Amino acid sequence: MNRYSIGSIVGILLLWELLVRWLEIPKFLLPTPSAIISYIIAKFQLLANHTLMTLLEAGAGFIIGSFSAIVTAIVFLWFRPLKEMFYPYAVILNSTPIVAIAAPIVIIFGSGMGSKVVTAIICVFFPVLGPTFKALASVGATEMKWMESYHSSRWQKFWYLQLPFALPQIFASFKVAWTLAVIGAVVGEVFGAYRGLGFLIVDAIYIMDTPRVFASIIACSLLGLSFVGIITLVEKKTIAWHISEERR
């Protein structure tokens, strides 16, 4: 984040603070940034506990969903008839809003952690599956023939050629998938939970505790941004050789 970004954020917050005070907007409608910050400081432990729960749900969903998507992409790559059979169902499910899917998932799996993990898995699976399969299948014919000239096995072609070629796309999909995992976990919590940021937001809405709503939203944003940053660092270490990294 450069100085211009920081300056714009500070400017927006100051304008927000002044407008709310000048227009005398009630706190339950729109709190000032100072009121939100005061709430975060006063209720930091409460926010931290619920953020940790959402982190566990989103993290489990991200790991399971990403691993399953990569394995499925490899299966589709090696057995194309399976891809033709099942990929349309993946497209249909991916086009269904997560809000519509979360409700029956909570009914089936209950209001515990399991339903939130399943929702996060669904949010993660398809954004990783599509780019991974496309990247693995996009290796040029010349490179494949070069590997075949050394009598390479299917596994060797995958490990030494297709996977390195696909890694930039896979990491890009991970960044999108992590934010979707957080969204999936929070949406699942909104439909039924006793802990988590989604529960905290719904509970705050019922009692018109608007500063808590904004504080929870900020926690969600920080949770997403922090792990996207971690994925970016891992990406730079893993594919430092790639041309897209050299241009940064």
mmCIF file of C-alpha atoms in Angstrom:
data_model
loop_
_atom_site.group_PDB
_atom_site.id
_atom_site.type_symbol
_atom_site.label_atom_id
_atom_site.label_comp_id
_atom_site.label_asym_id
_atom_site.label_seq_id
_atom_site.Cartn_x
_atom_site.Cartn_y
_atom_site.Cartn_z
ATOM 1 C CA MET A 1 0.000 0.000 0.000
ATOM 2 C CA ASN A 2 1.547 3.298 -1.125
ATOM 3 C CA ARG A 3 1.221 6.754 0.391
ATOM 4 C CA TYR A 4 -1.520 7.746 -2.059
ATOM 5 C CA SER A 5 -3.690 4.830 -0.979
ATOM 6 C CA ILE A 6 -3.125 5.633 2.689
ATOM 7 C CA GLY A 7 -3.878 9.293 2.038
ATOM 8 C CA SER A 8 -7.147 8.488 0.257
ATOM 9 C CA ILE A 9 -8.260 6.181 3.083
ATOM 10 C CA VAL A 10 -7.495 8.813 5.725
ATOM 11 C CA GLY A 11 -9.298 11.452 3.659
ATOM 12 C CA ILE A 12 -12.430 9.305 3.270
ATOM 13 C CA LEU A 13 -12.499 8.510 6.989
ATOM 14 C CA LEU A 14 -12.152 12.197 7.916
ATOM 15 C CA LEU A 15 -14.911 13.149 5.489
ATOM 16 C CA TRP A 16 -17.110 10.374 6.888
ATOM 17 C CA GLU A 17 -16.478 11.571 10.467
ATOM 18 C CA LEU A 18 -17.244 15.203 9.647
ATOM 19 C CA LEU A 19 -20.379 14.493 7.609
ATOM 20 C CA VAL A 20 -21.916 12.233 10.252
ATOM 21 C CA ARG A 21 -21.256 14.820 12.967
ATOM 22 C CA TRP A 22 -22.393 17.759 10.835
ATOM 23 C CA LEU A 23 -25.602 16.056 9.664
ATOM 24 C CA GLU A 24 -26.187 14.649 13.171
ATOM 25 C CA ILE A 25 -26.884 11.161 11.862
ATOM 26 C CA PRO A 26 -27.930 8.826 14.711
ATOM 27 C CA LYS A 27 -25.338 6.316 15.805
ATOM 28 C CA PHE A 28 -27.642 3.359 15.131
ATOM 29 C CA LEU A 29 -27.951 4.428 11.477
ATOM 30 C CA LEU A 30 -24.344 5.311 10.692
ATOM 31 C CA PRO A 31 -21.646 5.476 13.373
ATOM 32 C CA THR A 32 -18.565 7.612 12.978
ATOM 33 C CA PRO A 33 -15.181 5.983 12.281
ATOM 34 C CA SER A 34 -14.070 7.067 15.757
ATOM 35 C CA ALA A 35 -17.032 5.219 17.306
ATOM 36 C CA ILE A 36 -16.194 2.085 15.314
ATOM 37 C CA ILE A 37 -12.533 2.246 16.360
ATOM 38 C CA SER A 38 -13.561 2.772 19.990
ATOM 39 C CA TYR A 39 -15.784 -0.305 19.782
ATOM 40 C CA ILE A 40 -12.966 -2.395 18.288
ATOM 41 C CA ILE A 41 -10.628 -1.373 21.115
ATOM 42 C CA ALA A 42 -13.246 -1.965 23.826
ATOM 43 C CA LYS A 43 -14.465 -5.306 22.434
ATOM 44 C CA PHE A 44 -11.234 -6.575 20.918
ATOM 45 C CA GLN A 45 -11.351 -9.939 22.711
ATOM 46 C CA LEU A 46 -14.938 -10.555 21.596
ATOM 47 C CA LEU A 47 -14.072 -9.743 17.981
ATOM 48 C CA ALA A 48 -10.909 -11.848 18.137
ATOM 49 C CA ASN A 49 -12.796 -14.927 19.397
ATOM 50 C CA HIS A 50 -15.424 -14.748 16.669
ATOM 51 C CA THR A 51 -12.815 -13.937 14.000
ATOM 52 C CA LEU A 52 -10.847 -17.024 15.032
ATOM 53 C CA MET A 53 -13.938 -19.182 14.531
ATOM 54 C CA THR A 54 -14.528 -17.772 11.047
ATOM 55 C CA LEU A 55 -10.828 -18.252 10.281
ATOM 56 C CA LEU A 56 -10.996 -21.945 11.240
ATOM 57 C CA GLU A 57 -14.105 -22.505 9.108
ATOM 58 C CA ALA A 58 -12.781 -20.609 6.104
ATOM 59 C CA GLY A 59 -9.316 -22.153 6.452
ATOM 60 C CA ALA A 60 -10.659 -25.714 6.533
ATOM 61 C CA GLY A 61 -12.923 -24.985 3.575
ATOM 62 C CA PHE A 62 -10.070 -23.395 1.621
ATOM 63 C CA ILE A 63 -7.655 -26.289 2.180
ATOM 64 C CA ILE A 64 -10.168 -29.047 1.453
ATOM 65 C CA GLY A 65 -11.786 -27.213 -1.448
ATOM 66 C CA SER A 66 -8.494 -26.261 -3.126
ATOM 67 C CA PHE A 67 -7.006 -29.753 -2.757
ATOM 68 C CA SER A 68 -10.182 -31.388 -4.088
ATOM 69 C CA ALA A 69 -10.304 -28.973 -7.021
ATOM 70 C CA ILE A 70 -6.682 -29.629 -8.023
ATOM 71 C CA VAL A 71 -7.151 -33.407 -7.795
ATOM 72 C CA THR A 72 -10.350 -33.144 -9.857
ATOM 73 C CA ALA A 73 -8.577 -30.996 -12.457
ATOM 74 C CA ILE A 74 -5.851 -33.668 -12.795
ATOM 75 C CA VAL A 75 -8.479 -36.401 -13.166
ATOM 76 C CA PHE A 76 -10.294 -34.345 -15.827
ATOM 77 C CA LEU A 77 -6.970 -33.790 -17.596
ATOM 78 C CA TRP A 78 -6.065 -37.479 -17.723
ATOM 79 C CA PHE A 79 -9.561 -38.828 -18.303
ATOM 80 C CA ARG A 80 -11.313 -36.403 -20.635
ATOM 81 C CA PRO A 81 -14.612 -38.368 -20.845
ATOM 82 C CA LEU A 82 -15.103 -37.745 -17.105
ATOM 83 C CA LYS A 83 -14.639 -34.042 -17.729
ATOM 84 C CA GLU A 84 -17.282 -34.070 -20.457
ATOM 85 C CA MET A 85 -19.652 -35.965 -18.147
ATOM 86 C CA PHE A 86 -19.326 -33.967 -14.928
ATOM 87 C CA TYR A 87 -18.065 -30.474 -15.826
ATOM 88 C CA PRO A 88 -21.542 -29.217 -16.873
ATOM 89 C CA TYR A 89 -22.824 -30.041 -13.390
ATOM 90 C CA ALA A 90 -19.966 -28.036 -11.927
ATOM 91 C CA VAL A 91 -20.935 -25.050 -14.081
ATOM 92 C CA ILE A 92 -24.585 -25.306 -12.996
ATOM 93 C CA LEU A 93 -23.695 -25.496 -9.299
ATOM 94 C CA ASN A 94 -21.170 -22.683 -9.628
ATOM 95 C CA SER A 95 -23.803 -20.411 -11.192
ATOM 96 C CA THR A 96 -26.138 -20.907 -8.219
ATOM 97 C CA PRO A 97 -25.877 -18.066 -5.646
ATOM 98 C CA ILE A 98 -24.181 -19.193 -2.455
ATOM 99 C CA VAL A 99 -27.019 -17.634 -0.434
ATOM 100 C CA ALA A 100 -29.406 -20.145 -2.012
ATOM 101 C CA ILE A 101 -27.044 -23.055 -1.302
ATOM 102 C CA ALA A 102 -26.137 -22.103 2.272
ATOM 103 C CA ALA A 103 -29.661 -22.490 3.660
ATOM 104 C CA PRO A 104 -30.147 -26.197 2.805
ATOM 105 C CA ILE A 105 -26.537 -26.921 3.817
ATOM 106 C CA VAL A 106 -27.206 -25.545 7.312
ATOM 107 C CA ILE A 107 -30.425 -27.599 7.473
ATOM 108 C CA ILE A 108 -28.613 -30.795 6.442
ATOM 109 C CA PHE A 109 -25.367 -30.402 8.397
ATOM 110 C CA GLY A 110 -26.681 -28.425 11.364
ATOM 111 C CA SER A 111 -25.641 -25.090 12.801
ATOM 112 C CA GLY A 112 -22.189 -26.255 13.903
ATOM 113 C CA MET A 113 -18.841 -25.750 12.232
ATOM 114 C CA GLY A 114 -19.407 -28.494 9.634
ATOM 115 C CA SER A 115 -22.050 -26.624 7.627
ATOM 116 C CA LYS A 116 -19.804 -23.532 7.365
ATOM 117 C CA VAL A 117 -16.869 -25.630 6.179
ATOM 118 C CA VAL A 118 -19.044 -27.284 3.520
ATOM 119 C CA THR A 119 -20.287 -23.879 2.335
ATOM 120 C CA ALA A 120 -16.705 -22.615 2.141
ATOM 121 C CA ILE A 121 -15.638 -25.738 0.218
ATOM 122 C CA ILE A 122 -18.320 -25.120 -2.402
ATOM 123 C CA CYS A 123 -17.256 -21.474 -2.709
ATOM 124 C CA VAL A 124 -13.601 -22.482 -3.181
ATOM 125 C CA PHE A 125 -13.888 -25.602 -5.348
ATOM 126 C CA PHE A 126 -15.074 -24.155 -8.648
ATOM 127 C CA PRO A 127 -12.902 -20.990 -8.794
ATOM 128 C CA VAL A 128 -9.843 -23.246 -8.369
ATOM 129 C CA LEU A 129 -11.029 -26.089 -10.616
ATOM 130 C CA GLY A 130 -11.631 -24.030 -13.761
ATOM 131 C CA PRO A 131 -8.336 -22.071 -13.937
ATOM 132 C CA THR A 132 -6.300 -25.103 -12.819
ATOM 133 C CA PHE A 133 -7.721 -27.391 -15.506
ATOM 134 C CA LYS A 134 -7.374 -24.720 -18.191
ATOM 135 C CA ALA A 135 -3.754 -24.019 -17.233
ATOM 136 C CA LEU A 136 -2.807 -27.702 -17.093
ATOM 137 C CA ALA A 137 -4.420 -28.323 -20.489
ATOM 138 C CA SER A 138 -2.792 -25.266 -22.108
ATOM 139 C CA VAL A 139 0.750 -26.622 -22.282
ATOM 140 C CA GLY A 140 1.986 -26.341 -25.866
ATOM 141 C CA ALA A 141 2.255 -29.328 -28.182
ATOM 142 C CA THR A 142 5.955 -28.616 -28.772
ATOM 143 C CA GLU A 143 6.768 -28.906 -25.078
ATOM 144 C CA MET A 144 4.731 -32.103 -24.757
ATOM 145 C CA LYS A 145 6.518 -33.671 -27.746
ATOM 146 C CA TRP A 146 9.840 -32.659 -26.219
ATOM 147 C CA MET A 147 8.905 -34.542 -23.030
ATOM 148 C CA GLU A 148 7.730 -37.519 -25.072
ATOM 149 C CA SER A 149 11.082 -37.639 -26.858
ATOM 150 C CA TYR A 150 12.621 -38.511 -23.477
ATOM 151 C CA HIS A 151 9.992 -41.256 -22.994
ATOM 152 C CA SER A 152 8.520 -39.402 -20.033
ATOM 153 C CA SER A 153 5.615 -40.971 -18.202
ATOM 154 C CA ARG A 154 2.291 -39.208 -17.717
ATOM 155 C CA TRP A 155 3.281 -38.387 -14.138
ATOM 156 C CA GLN A 156 6.650 -36.956 -15.220
ATOM 157 C CA LYS A 157 4.960 -34.742 -17.818
ATOM 158 C CA PHE A 158 2.628 -33.485 -15.147
ATOM 159 C CA TRP A 159 5.238 -32.913 -12.447
ATOM 160 C CA TYR A 160 8.013 -31.363 -14.543
ATOM 161 C CA LEU A 161 6.024 -29.534 -17.233
ATOM 162 C CA GLN A 162 2.291 -29.110 -16.707
ATOM 163 C CA LEU A 163 2.278 -28.284 -12.990
ATOM 164 C CA PRO A 164 5.065 -25.644 -13.164
ATOM 165 C CA PHE A 165 3.315 -24.134 -16.190
ATOM 166 C CA ALA A 166 0.011 -23.976 -14.289
ATOM 167 C CA LEU A 167 1.335 -22.636 -10.959
ATOM 168 C CA PRO A 168 0.817 -18.909 -11.745
ATOM 169 C CA GLN A 169 -2.843 -19.563 -12.578
ATOM 170 C CA ILE A 170 -3.262 -21.797 -9.538
ATOM 171 C CA PHE A 171 -1.906 -19.133 -7.185
ATOM 172 C CA ALA A 172 -4.120 -16.512 -8.829
ATOM 173 C CA SER A 173 -7.132 -18.754 -8.238
ATOM 174 C CA PHE A 174 -6.052 -19.272 -4.599
ATOM 175 C CA LYS A 175 -6.270 -15.514 -3.966
ATOM 176 C CA VAL A 176 -9.824 -15.400 -5.282
ATOM 177 C CA ALA A 177 -10.749 -18.644 -3.538
ATOM 178 C CA TRP A 178 -9.586 -17.453 -0.101
ATOM 179 C CA THR A 179 -11.833 -14.388 -0.170
ATOM 180 C CA LEU A 180 -14.708 -16.602 -1.330
ATOM 181 C CA ALA A 181 -13.968 -19.043 1.509
ATOM 182 C CA VAL A 182 -14.390 -16.206 4.021
ATOM 183 C CA ILE A 183 -17.620 -15.146 2.301
ATOM 184 C CA GLY A 184 -18.906 -18.729 2.349
ATOM 185 C CA ALA A 185 -18.136 -19.165 6.045
ATOM 186 C CA VAL A 186 -19.776 -15.847 6.967
ATOM 187 C CA VAL A 187 -22.889 -16.579 4.856
ATOM 188 C CA GLY A 188 -23.180 -19.975 6.535
ATOM 189 C CA GLU A 189 -22.935 -18.288 9.939
ATOM 190 C CA VAL A 190 -25.676 -15.848 8.987
ATOM 191 C CA PHE A 191 -28.064 -18.734 8.301
ATOM 192 C CA GLY A 192 -27.348 -20.495 11.577
ATOM 193 C CA ALA A 193 -24.495 -20.325 14.064
ATOM 194 C CA TYR A 194 -23.584 -19.545 17.635
ATOM 195 C CA ARG A 195 -20.121 -18.154 16.922
ATOM 196 C CA GLY A 196 -18.317 -16.387 14.102
ATOM 197 C CA LEU A 197 -18.396 -12.986 12.419
ATOM 198 C CA GLY A 198 -21.601 -13.786 10.539
ATOM 199 C CA PHE A 199 -23.352 -14.583 13.812
ATOM 200 C CA LEU A 200 -21.934 -11.411 15.349
ATOM 201 C CA ILE A 201 -23.313 -9.299 12.471
ATOM 202 C CA VAL A 202 -26.804 -10.842 12.630
ATOM 203 C CA ASP A 203 -26.942 -10.550 16.431
ATOM 204 C CA ALA A 204 -25.852 -6.893 16.215
ATOM 205 C CA ILE A 205 -28.526 -6.094 13.609
ATOM 206 C CA TYR A 206 -31.265 -7.414 15.914
ATOM 207 C CA ILE A 207 -30.248 -5.044 18.702
ATOM 208 C CA MET A 208 -29.299 -2.148 16.355
ATOM 209 C CA ASP A 209 -25.659 -2.234 17.466
ATOM 210 C CA THR A 210 -24.340 -0.668 14.262
ATOM 211 C CA PRO A 211 -20.750 -0.088 15.486
ATOM 212 C CA ARG A 212 -20.481 -3.854 16.057
ATOM 213 C CA VAL A 213 -21.745 -4.485 12.509
ATOM 214 C CA PHE A 214 -19.070 -2.230 11.014
ATOM 215 C CA ALA A 215 -16.384 -3.650 13.329
ATOM 216 C CA SER A 216 -17.294 -7.195 12.191
ATOM 217 C CA ILE A 217 -17.178 -6.128 8.539
ATOM 218 C CA ILE A 218 -13.707 -4.663 9.097
ATOM 219 C CA ALA A 219 -12.617 -7.932 10.739
ATOM 220 C CA CYS A 220 -13.873 -9.857 7.673
ATOM 221 C CA SER A 221 -11.941 -7.552 5.356
ATOM 222 C CA LEU A 222 -8.734 -7.830 7.360
ATOM 223 C CA LEU A 223 -9.111 -11.612 7.476
ATOM 224 C CA GLY A 224 -9.354 -11.715 3.696
ATOM 225 C CA LEU A 225 -6.570 -9.239 2.993
ATOM 226 C CA SER A 226 -4.076 -10.752 5.434
ATOM 227 C CA PHE A 227 -4.240 -14.237 3.947
ATOM 228 C CA VAL A 228 -4.207 -12.954 0.369
ATOM 229 C CA GLY A 229 -0.943 -11.286 1.391
ATOM 230 C CA ILE A 230 0.380 -14.584 2.770
ATOM 231 C CA ILE A 231 -0.570 -16.386 -0.465
ATOM 232 C CA THR A 232 1.224 -13.671 -2.443
ATOM 233 C CA LEU A 233 4.402 -14.150 -0.386
ATOM 234 C CA VAL A 234 4.280 -17.929 -0.903
ATOM 235 C CA GLU A 235 3.708 -17.339 -4.616
ATOM 236 C CA LYS A 236 6.797 -15.128 -4.889
ATOM 237 C CA LYS A 237 8.922 -17.757 -3.174
ATOM 238 C CA THR A 238 7.487 -20.644 -5.177
ATOM 239 C CA ILE A 239 7.459 -19.217 -8.712
ATOM 240 C CA ALA A 240 10.135 -16.551 -8.510
ATOM 241 C CA TRP A 241 11.379 -17.873 -11.866
ATOM 242 C CA HIS A 242 8.166 -16.987 -13.686
ATOM 243 C CA ILE A 243 8.137 -14.002 -16.043
ATOM 244 C CA SER A 244 5.098 -12.479 -14.322
ATOM 245 C CA GLU A 245 7.153 -12.239 -11.114
ATOM 246 C CA GLU A 246 10.161 -10.781 -12.889
ATOM 247 C CA ARG A 247 8.072 -7.885 -14.180
ATOM 248 C CA ARG A 248 6.912 -6.837 -10.703
#
